[in-house]
Structures are given as structure tokens and as C-alpha cells.
Coordinates of C-alpha atoms in Angstrom, one line a residue:
Chain Y
M9 CA 148.2 174.4 95.5
T10 CA 150.9 174.3 98.1
D11 CA 149.0 174.7 101.3
T12 CA 148.3 171.6 103.3
L13 CA 145.8 170.7 106.0
H14 CA 148.4 172.0 108.4
D15 CA 146.9 175.4 107.4
P16 CA 144.3 175.7 110.1
N17 CA 141.8 177.5 107.8
E18 CA 142.0 174.8 105.2
R19 CA 141.7 172.1 107.7
L20 CA 138.7 173.7 109.4
A21 CA 137.0 174.3 106.0
A22 CA 137.4 170.6 105.2
E23 CA 136.1 169.5 108.6
Y24 CA 133.2 171.9 108.4
V25 CA 132.1 170.7 105.0
L26 CA 132.5 167.1 105.9
G27 CA 130.4 167.8 109.0
V28 CA 132.6 166.3 111.7
L29 CA 132.8 169.4 114.0
D30 CA 130.8 169.4 117.1
G31 CA 128.1 172.1 117.8
A32 CA 130.4 174.7 119.3
E33 CA 133.1 174.2 116.7
R34 CA 130.6 174.4 114.0
A35 CA 129.1 177.6 115.3
D36 CA 132.6 179.1 115.4
A37 CA 133.2 178.0 111.8
E38 CA 129.9 179.6 110.7
R39 CA 131.0 182.9 112.3
Q40 CA 134.3 182.7 110.5
L41 CA 132.4 181.9 107.3
A42 CA 130.5 185.1 107.7
D43 CA 133.6 187.3 108.4
D44 CA 136.5 185.7 106.5
P45 CA 136.4 185.6 102.7
A46 CA 139.5 183.4 102.5
F47 CA 137.9 180.9 104.7
A48 CA 134.6 181.1 102.8
A49 CA 136.5 180.4 99.5
A50 CA 138.1 177.4 101.1
V51 CA 134.7 176.1 102.1
D52 CA 133.4 176.7 98.6
R53 CA 136.3 174.6 97.2
W54 CA 135.6 171.8 99.6
R55 CA 131.9 171.8 98.8
E56 CA 132.7 171.5 95.1
R57 CA 135.2 168.7 95.7
L58 CA 132.6 166.6 97.7
T59 CA 129.7 167.4 95.4
P60 CA 130.1 164.2 93.3
W61 CA 129.2 162.4 96.5
F62 CA 125.6 163.5 96.1
D63 CA 125.4 161.2 93.1
D64 CA 125.3 158.3 95.7
A65 CA 121.8 159.3 96.6
A66 CA 119.4 157.9 94.0
Q67 CA 116.9 160.4 92.5
R68 CA 113.5 159.8 94.0
E69 CA 110.0 160.7 93.2
H70 CA 108.3 162.7 95.8
H71 CA 104.5 163.2 96.2
P72 CA 103.2 164.8 93.1
G73 CA 101.3 167.5 95.1
L74 CA 104.5 168.8 96.7
W75 CA 105.0 171.7 94.4
D76 CA 101.5 173.0 95.2
K77 CA 102.2 172.9 98.9
I78 CA 105.5 174.7 98.5
A79 CA 103.9 177.3 96.2
A80 CA 101.2 178.0 98.7
A81 CA 103.7 178.4 101.5
L82 CA 106.1 180.8 99.7
P83 CA 106.5 184.2 101.2
P84 CA 105.3 186.9 98.8
V85 CA 108.8 187.8 97.6
S86 CA 112.1 186.2 98.0
A87 CA 114.8 188.0 100.1
N88 CA 115.9 190.3 97.3
D89 CA 119.1 191.0 98.9
N90 CA 121.9 190.9 96.4
D91 CA 124.5 191.1 99.0
A92 CA 126.2 187.8 98.2
G93 CA 126.5 187.0 101.9
L94 CA 123.9 188.1 104.4
R95 CA 125.6 185.7 106.7
R96 CA 128.9 187.5 106.0
S97 CA 127.5 190.8 107.2
M98 CA 125.8 189.3 110.2
S99 CA 128.1 190.7 112.8
L100 CA 127.8 194.1 111.2
W101 CA 124.1 193.7 111.3
R102 CA 124.0 192.9 114.9
G103 CA 125.7 196.2 115.8
Y104 CA 123.5 198.1 113.4
A105 CA 120.5 196.3 114.7
A106 CA 121.2 197.3 118.3
V107 CA 121.5 200.9 117.3
M108 CA 118.4 200.7 115.1
T109 CA 116.3 199.0 117.7
A110 CA 117.1 201.8 120.1
A111 CA 116.4 204.4 117.4
T112 CA 113.1 202.7 116.6
L113 CA 112.0 202.6 120.2
A114 CA 113.0 206.2 120.7
L115 CA 111.0 207.2 117.6
A116 CA 108.0 205.2 118.8
A117 CA 108.2 206.9 122.1
L118 CA 108.5 210.3 120.5
V119 CA 105.5 209.6 118.2
T120 CA 103.5 208.4 121.2
L121 CA 104.4 211.4 123.3
R122 CA 103.6 213.9 120.6
T123 CA 100.4 212.4 119.6
P124 CA 98.0 214.4 121.7
D125 CA 99.5 217.7 120.5
V126 CA 99.8 216.8 116.9
L127 CA 96.4 215.2 116.2
P128 CA 93.7 217.7 115.6
P129 CA 90.4 217.0 117.4
T130 CA 88.1 214.8 115.4
T131 CA 87.9 215.9 111.8
V132 CA 85.7 214.5 109.1
D133 CA 87.9 214.2 106.1
A134 CA 91.0 212.9 107.9
P135 CA 89.9 209.9 109.9
A136 CA 92.4 208.5 112.4
S137 CA 93.5 205.6 110.2
M138 CA 96.8 204.5 111.5
L139 CA 97.4 201.8 114.0
V140 CA 100.9 200.8 115.2
A141 CA 102.4 198.1 117.3
T142 CA 105.9 197.3 118.2
L143 CA 106.9 193.7 119.1
A144 CA 110.2 193.6 120.9
L145 CA 111.6 190.1 120.7
P146 CA 113.2 188.6 123.8
D147 CA 116.5 187.8 122.2
A148 CA 117.2 190.6 119.8
G149 CA 115.4 192.7 117.4
A150 CA 112.0 194.2 117.0
I151 CA 109.1 194.2 114.6
S152 CA 107.2 197.4 113.9
L153 CA 103.7 197.0 112.5
T154 CA 101.7 199.8 110.9
V155 CA 98.1 199.3 109.8
D156 CA 96.9 201.6 107.1
H157 CA 93.1 201.5 106.9
R158 CA 93.0 203.5 103.7
T159 CA 94.6 200.6 101.9
N160 CA 93.8 197.8 104.4
R161 CA 97.4 196.7 104.6
V162 CA 99.6 195.8 107.5
V163 CA 103.2 196.9 106.9
A164 CA 105.9 195.1 108.8
T165 CA 109.4 196.4 109.4
A166 CA 111.9 194.1 111.1
V167 CA 115.0 195.5 112.8
G168 CA 117.8 193.4 114.1
I169 CA 116.3 190.0 113.3
T170 CA 118.7 187.6 111.6
P171 CA 117.2 184.6 110.0
D172 CA 118.6 181.4 111.6
G173 CA 117.7 179.4 108.5
I174 CA 115.4 177.0 110.3
H175 CA 112.6 179.2 111.6
S176 CA 110.2 181.7 110.2
H177 CA 108.6 184.5 112.3
E178 CA 104.8 184.3 111.9
L179 CA 102.6 187.2 113.0
W180 CA 99.1 186.6 114.4
L181 CA 96.1 188.6 115.3
V182 CA 94.8 187.3 118.6
P183 CA 91.1 187.8 119.0
A184 CA 89.5 188.0 122.5
S185 CA 88.2 184.6 121.9
G186 CA 88.8 182.0 119.2
M187 CA 91.8 181.0 117.1
P188 CA 94.6 183.4 116.3
Q189 CA 94.5 184.4 112.7
S190 CA 97.7 184.6 110.7
L191 CA 98.8 187.9 109.3
G192 CA 101.6 186.1 107.4
I193 CA 105.3 185.4 107.6
L194 CA 107.7 188.1 108.4
D195 CA 110.4 188.9 105.9
P196 CA 113.3 190.2 108.1
A197 CA 115.1 191.6 105.1
A198 CA 113.0 194.6 104.2
P199 CA 109.8 196.4 105.1
H200 CA 106.8 194.7 103.4
A201 CA 103.1 194.4 103.4
M202 CA 101.9 191.3 105.2
P203 CA 99.8 189.0 103.1
A204 CA 96.9 189.2 105.5
A205 CA 93.4 189.3 104.0
A206 CA 92.1 192.9 103.6
A207 CA 88.9 192.0 105.6
L208 CA 91.0 190.9 108.5
V209 CA 92.9 194.1 108.4
A210 CA 89.8 196.2 108.0
A211 CA 88.4 194.8 111.2
L212 CA 91.5 195.8 113.2
Q213 CA 91.0 198.3 116.0
S214 CA 93.0 200.0 118.6
G215 CA 93.7 197.6 121.5
A216 CA 93.8 194.5 119.2
T217 CA 96.5 192.1 120.3
V218 CA 99.2 190.9 117.9
A219 CA 101.6 188.1 118.6
V220 CA 104.7 186.7 116.9
S221 CA 105.7 183.0 117.0
A222 CA 108.7 181.0 115.9
E223 CA 107.6 178.5 113.3
P224 CA 109.1 176.1 110.9
L225 CA 110.3 177.8 107.7
G226 CA 107.2 178.8 105.8
G227 CA 105.1 179.1 108.8
S228 CA 102.8 177.0 111.0
R229 CA 101.2 174.1 109.2
R230 CA 98.3 174.2 111.7
A231 CA 95.4 176.6 111.9
G232 CA 97.1 178.5 114.7
P233 CA 100.6 178.9 116.0
S234 CA 102.6 175.7 116.3
G235 CA 105.8 177.1 117.8
P236 CA 106.5 179.2 120.8
V237 CA 104.9 182.7 121.0
L238 CA 107.8 185.1 121.4
T239 CA 106.0 188.2 122.4
T240 CA 102.7 190.1 122.1
A241 CA 101.8 193.7 121.8
Q242 CA 98.7 195.8 121.3
F243 CA 97.9 198.1 118.4
R244 CA 97.3 201.7 119.2
E245 CA 96.1 204.5 117.2
I246 CA 98.3 207.4 116.2
Chain M
M24 CA 139.4 169.5 85.9
L25 CA 136.0 168.2 85.0
Q26 CA 135.3 166.9 81.5
K27 CA 131.7 168.0 81.1
T28 CA 129.5 167.4 78.1
S29 CA 128.0 170.4 76.4
T30 CA 124.5 169.1 77.6
D31 CA 125.6 169.5 81.1
D32 CA 126.9 173.0 80.5
V33 CA 123.6 174.0 78.9
S34 CA 121.5 172.6 81.7
R35 CA 123.7 174.1 84.3
A36 CA 123.5 177.5 82.6
M37 CA 119.7 177.2 82.5
L38 CA 119.6 176.3 86.1
V39 CA 121.8 179.3 87.0
R40 CA 119.5 181.6 85.1
A41 CA 116.4 180.1 86.7
L42 CA 117.9 180.5 90.1
Q43 CA 118.8 184.1 89.4
S44 CA 115.4 184.9 88.2
A45 CA 113.9 183.3 91.2
G46 CA 116.1 185.5 93.3
A47 CA 114.5 188.5 91.6
G48 CA 111.1 187.2 92.6
D49 CA 110.1 185.2 89.5
R50 CA 107.9 182.4 90.7
S51 CA 107.7 180.5 87.4
A52 CA 111.5 180.5 87.3
F53 CA 111.5 179.1 90.8
E54 CA 109.1 176.4 89.7
T55 CA 111.6 175.5 86.9
V56 CA 114.3 175.2 89.6
F57 CA 112.0 172.9 91.5
R58 CA 111.0 170.7 88.5
K59 CA 114.7 170.3 87.5
T60 CA 116.1 169.5 90.9
S61 CA 113.4 168.2 93.3
T62 CA 113.9 164.4 92.6
K63 CA 117.6 164.9 93.2
L64 CA 117.2 166.9 96.4
F65 CA 114.5 164.5 97.6
G66 CA 116.9 161.6 97.1
I67 CA 119.5 163.4 99.3
C68 CA 116.9 164.1 102.0
V69 CA 115.7 160.5 102.0
R70 CA 119.3 159.2 102.0
I71 CA 120.1 161.2 105.1
L72 CA 116.8 160.8 107.0
G73 CA 115.8 157.3 105.9
D74 CA 112.2 158.2 106.1
E75 CA 110.2 159.5 103.1
A76 CA 107.5 161.4 105.1
E77 CA 110.1 163.3 107.1
A78 CA 112.2 163.8 104.0
E79 CA 109.3 165.4 102.2
D80 CA 108.7 167.7 105.1
V81 CA 112.3 168.8 105.1
L82 CA 112.3 169.1 101.3
Q83 CA 109.5 171.7 101.6
E84 CA 111.6 173.7 104.0
V85 CA 114.6 173.4 101.7
Y86 CA 112.7 174.9 98.7
I87 CA 111.3 177.7 100.8
S88 CA 114.8 178.5 101.9
I89 CA 116.0 178.3 98.3
W90 CA 113.3 180.8 97.4
R91 CA 114.2 183.1 100.2
E92 CA 117.9 182.9 99.5
A93 CA 118.1 182.6 95.7
A94 CA 119.1 186.2 95.4
R95 CA 122.3 185.3 97.4
F96 CA 123.3 182.5 95.0
D97 CA 126.6 183.5 93.4
A98 CA 127.4 181.5 90.3
T99 CA 131.0 182.7 90.5
R100 CA 131.4 180.9 93.9
A101 CA 129.4 177.7 93.6
S102 CA 127.8 175.5 90.9
P103 CA 124.1 175.6 91.2
I104 CA 123.8 172.0 92.1
T105 CA 126.4 172.2 94.8
W106 CA 124.5 175.1 96.3
L107 CA 121.2 173.4 96.1
A108 CA 122.4 170.0 97.3
T109 CA 124.3 171.6 100.2
M110 CA 121.1 173.3 101.3
A111 CA 119.2 169.9 101.2
R112 CA 122.0 168.1 103.0
N113 CA 122.4 170.7 105.7
R114 CA 118.7 171.0 106.4
S115 CA 118.4 167.2 106.5
I116 CA 121.3 166.8 108.9
D117 CA 119.9 169.6 111.1
R118 CA 116.8 167.5 111.3
L119 CA 118.7 164.4 112.0
R120 CA 120.6 166.1 114.8
A121 CA 117.4 167.4 116.3
R122 CA 116.0 164.0 116.8
R123 CA 116.2 163.2 120.4
V124 CA 117.1 159.6 120.0
R125 CA 119.4 158.9 117.1
P126 CA 119.3 155.7 115.3
V127 CA 122.2 153.3 115.9
V128 CA 125.2 154.6 114.1
V129 CA 126.1 152.3 111.3
L130 CA 129.5 153.1 109.9
D131 CA 129.7 150.6 107.1
E132 CA 127.4 151.8 104.3
A133 CA 129.4 150.3 101.5
T134 CA 126.7 148.0 100.3
E135 CA 124.3 151.0 99.8
V136 CA 126.7 152.7 97.5
A137 CA 125.6 151.5 94.1
D138 CA 125.8 153.2 90.8
H139 CA 122.6 155.3 90.7
R140 CA 123.5 157.4 87.8
P141 CA 120.4 158.4 85.9
D142 CA 119.8 157.7 82.3
P143 CA 121.8 159.9 80.0
G144 CA 119.8 162.9 79.0
A145 CA 117.0 162.1 81.4
A146 CA 118.3 164.4 84.2
A147 CA 119.2 167.9 83.6
E148 CA 120.2 168.2 87.2
Q149 CA 122.8 165.4 86.9
L150 CA 125.6 166.3 89.2
S151 CA 128.7 165.2 87.6
E152 CA 129.9 162.5 85.3
D153 CA 133.2 162.3 86.9
R154 CA 133.8 159.6 89.4
R155 CA 137.1 161.0 90.6
L156 CA 135.9 161.3 94.2
D157 CA 135.0 157.6 94.2
F158 CA 138.4 156.8 92.8
C159 CA 140.2 158.9 95.4
L160 CA 138.2 157.5 98.2
A161 CA 139.1 154.0 97.1
E162 CA 142.8 155.0 97.5
L163 CA 142.3 155.7 101.2
P164 CA 143.5 153.1 103.6
G165 CA 141.3 150.8 105.8
Q166 CA 138.0 152.1 107.0
Q167 CA 138.7 155.7 106.1
A168 CA 136.4 155.9 103.1
H169 CA 133.6 154.5 105.2
L170 CA 134.3 156.9 108.0
L171 CA 134.2 159.9 105.6
R172 CA 131.0 158.7 104.0
S173 CA 129.4 158.2 107.4
A174 CA 130.3 161.7 108.4
F175 CA 129.1 163.2 105.1
W176 CA 125.8 161.4 105.0
G177 CA 125.1 160.8 108.7
G178 CA 126.2 164.2 110.1
L179 CA 128.5 162.4 112.5
S180 CA 130.9 164.4 114.6
Y181 CA 134.5 163.3 115.4
R182 CA 133.2 162.3 118.8
E183 CA 130.4 160.2 117.4
L184 CA 132.7 158.6 114.9
A185 CA 135.3 157.8 117.6
D186 CA 132.6 156.2 119.8
A187 CA 131.1 154.2 117.0
A188 CA 134.5 152.9 115.9
A189 CA 135.7 152.5 119.6
V190 CA 138.9 154.5 119.1
P191 CA 140.2 157.5 121.0
L192 CA 139.0 160.9 119.8
G193 CA 142.6 162.0 118.9
T194 CA 143.1 158.9 116.8
M195 CA 139.9 159.5 114.9
K196 CA 140.8 163.2 114.3
S197 CA 144.3 162.6 113.0
G198 CA 143.1 159.8 110.8
I199 CA 140.4 161.8 109.2
R200 CA 142.6 164.9 108.8
R201 CA 145.2 162.8 107.0
S202 CA 142.5 161.3 104.8
L203 CA 141.1 164.8 103.9
L204 CA 144.6 165.9 102.9
R205 CA 145.1 162.8 100.7
L206 CA 141.7 163.2 99.2
R207 CA 142.4 166.8 98.3
E208 CA 145.7 165.9 96.8
C209 CA 144.1 163.2 94.7
M210 CA 141.1 165.3 93.7
D211 CA 143.2 168.4 92.7
R212 CA 145.8 166.3 90.9

């Protein structure tokens, strides 16, 4: 190896892994990590070099019930995204997300506008069974929710939401009175059915309010939201 | 570079497989990952946070992240324990940085650094038998090894290190950069 720490990439990788960069520098390094495979490889090498340091921390017994708590908090599926670097493609995602958000909203508008023409008057064998809601987040991204009363599932599709690694998005049904009820944790990676109880979903009606809050990873540890509510929306029938 | 025993190789391969299965959504494989590594990662969280209750809280977040991101683990790029331990360290340091009032920065942690190596065979998740890093740190001049350790375990920035050591920022930066270079030369030798 002939490069030295005069190579800015190699130096930054070492500083990033050691942890001496300040907040802004660290954010820059993380952006570069996402976009620059050579830099990412330098970071990997530095991580391996410093790994023996972890032996300095004695192994320690945690509370025996910890696994049960973790198992109960796990989202239904892991982010089955075999792309070796979601973070690497983040900038790509942001652009894609902006386009998709616009497309989603346009589609939602189209569906809404067309509804009166398309739906037949009340029919017996095709009950109006779909409810939709779109939660547009203040920063970026949107969550589209579809309630299918035939299966009593709420399907969530996130667009343009990038996990920050420290928060989960949790979705809540907000009743007219009483405590919000969790529909579950959003998986931003792919459309999925929320783990909400079927009875809760069965009771959903047009006009019901849904909210999304930022929570610690794995969701609120209280009965209701513990983090800030980012936005709310109402379900409506299509 | 590393002289690993075959036991280490086997446990590492098992951990890789368990992580990959967890990435495909296999909860029992994920439980295996937890059982094999949780005392190690908990030790890292406690070492950084200095508080068992908070460390347990962070450890939960760490494993939920591991579950979410297991599909992105790439065995060709990182050893499983490096990947897992880095996750525990980063999350713990994030928590440390989020504390409004930081504990007084203590640079000299040399007395805490004892030989904590677990019993042979007792720990499948044993990180590395090789003490090259310790050896190379010992070669560094003056307080440099302590400074690097403080940065690694305390999440201290150049600015915080400079303030704690009462030296100009530029002096701290150039000293650490020199040490990192020497460390790499010694480690890759």
C-alpha cells in the first residue's frame, strides 16, 4: 500500500471511522460514503483495522428478558433489500422520490376526480370497500394507505422516505376521543400490510383520522405516540 | 494478516450464515445472531454509555436496526463482528452525543483497559485473538494512544479533544493524523 494519509480520501476515512469529525464533516463523509465506492472501501478497511479495539469492552450480561422485548418490537419483515448499499443509492432515491411523490399525488388526484363517474350507484354484490389516505410528510416523502375491507388489511406504501437509522415512522388511528391506536411501524422499503389488528381495521370508516409520528426505532414504547406527530390525514372512500 | 484458529473461522461462517438468513426474514436465524453476539454488543454499549439501563435501551434499537438492515450485510466487505460492533458503537455514540449535558471528558482511560478476553471456546463471537492494534498503539508517542482511544470510545471530535487537552485545534488534528498514519503502517506491516 503506497498511499498515505496525504490522500484526502484515506485521511477522511480514518477520521470518520475514529469518530473525530464534527457534525457537518461527518454528514459530508456519510454522503461520500453513499456515493463513492473507493471511499466506502477505505472506510471498510479502517473499520476492520480498529475492530480489535472492541475487545477492550468486556462482554456483559444484559437482562434475560431482552430478547423477548426485541422480538416483540421487530417489524414483520426485515428490509429485504439486497442492494448492498441503500445509503449508497440515497441521492438517487431522493430524485426518484421527488418524481414519484408528484406522480403519486397526481394519481391520487386523478382517482379522486374520476370517482363519481366510475363508481356505479350502490350495488349489492360490490360493496364500496376501499378507503385511502395519503400522508404527505413535511420534509420529504409521502405514505399512501389503502384499507381493504375484504381482507381487513391496511396496505402502506412509502415513497421518498429514507430511513435515518435512528427513527421509525409509526402510523396511528386517531379516534374522536381516547388514545390513538397503533397501526404499526412503516417499512419505507416496500409496500406492505400493516400489522394492525383485523378488528381495528374492520372498524375503519371514511373520515377516520390517521397520523404518523417519528418514534425511536421499533416504535413508541408507550401506549400512544411518544415522538412528534409529523402529519395527519383522513381516510376516504374510493 | 490474522492468524485465526479454525474455531474462529467456523463461528464466523455460522454468524455470516445466520445474518444472511435473518436478512431474508428468518426470525430464528436472527435469534441466533442475538444469542451469539448480544453480550459482546451490550459490553460495547455499556463501555460507551457508562449506564446499564440506557445501554440496554440502545441495545434494543441496535438489534432492531440489525434486523432491518441484515439484508444489506455484505460478507465480502466486512466481517460480521465488525459490522455488528460498528452498529452498536455508532448507535451508542449517537445517544451519547444527543445527551444535552455531556459528562466531563476524561482522556486518560488507560486504567480501564484490562485484558477482558473471554475464556477460550466460551465465546463464538470473540472478535480477534490478535493484539496487533494494542501493540501498534503502544508504539505511538506520548498521549496519542489515549487520545485515539478517547475518540473511539467517547465519540469525541477534534474540537472536543483539543479543548480537553488544552491544545490548539490544528495541533490536535496534525497529531492525530500522524498517529493514524503510523497506526496504519504498523497494522498493515
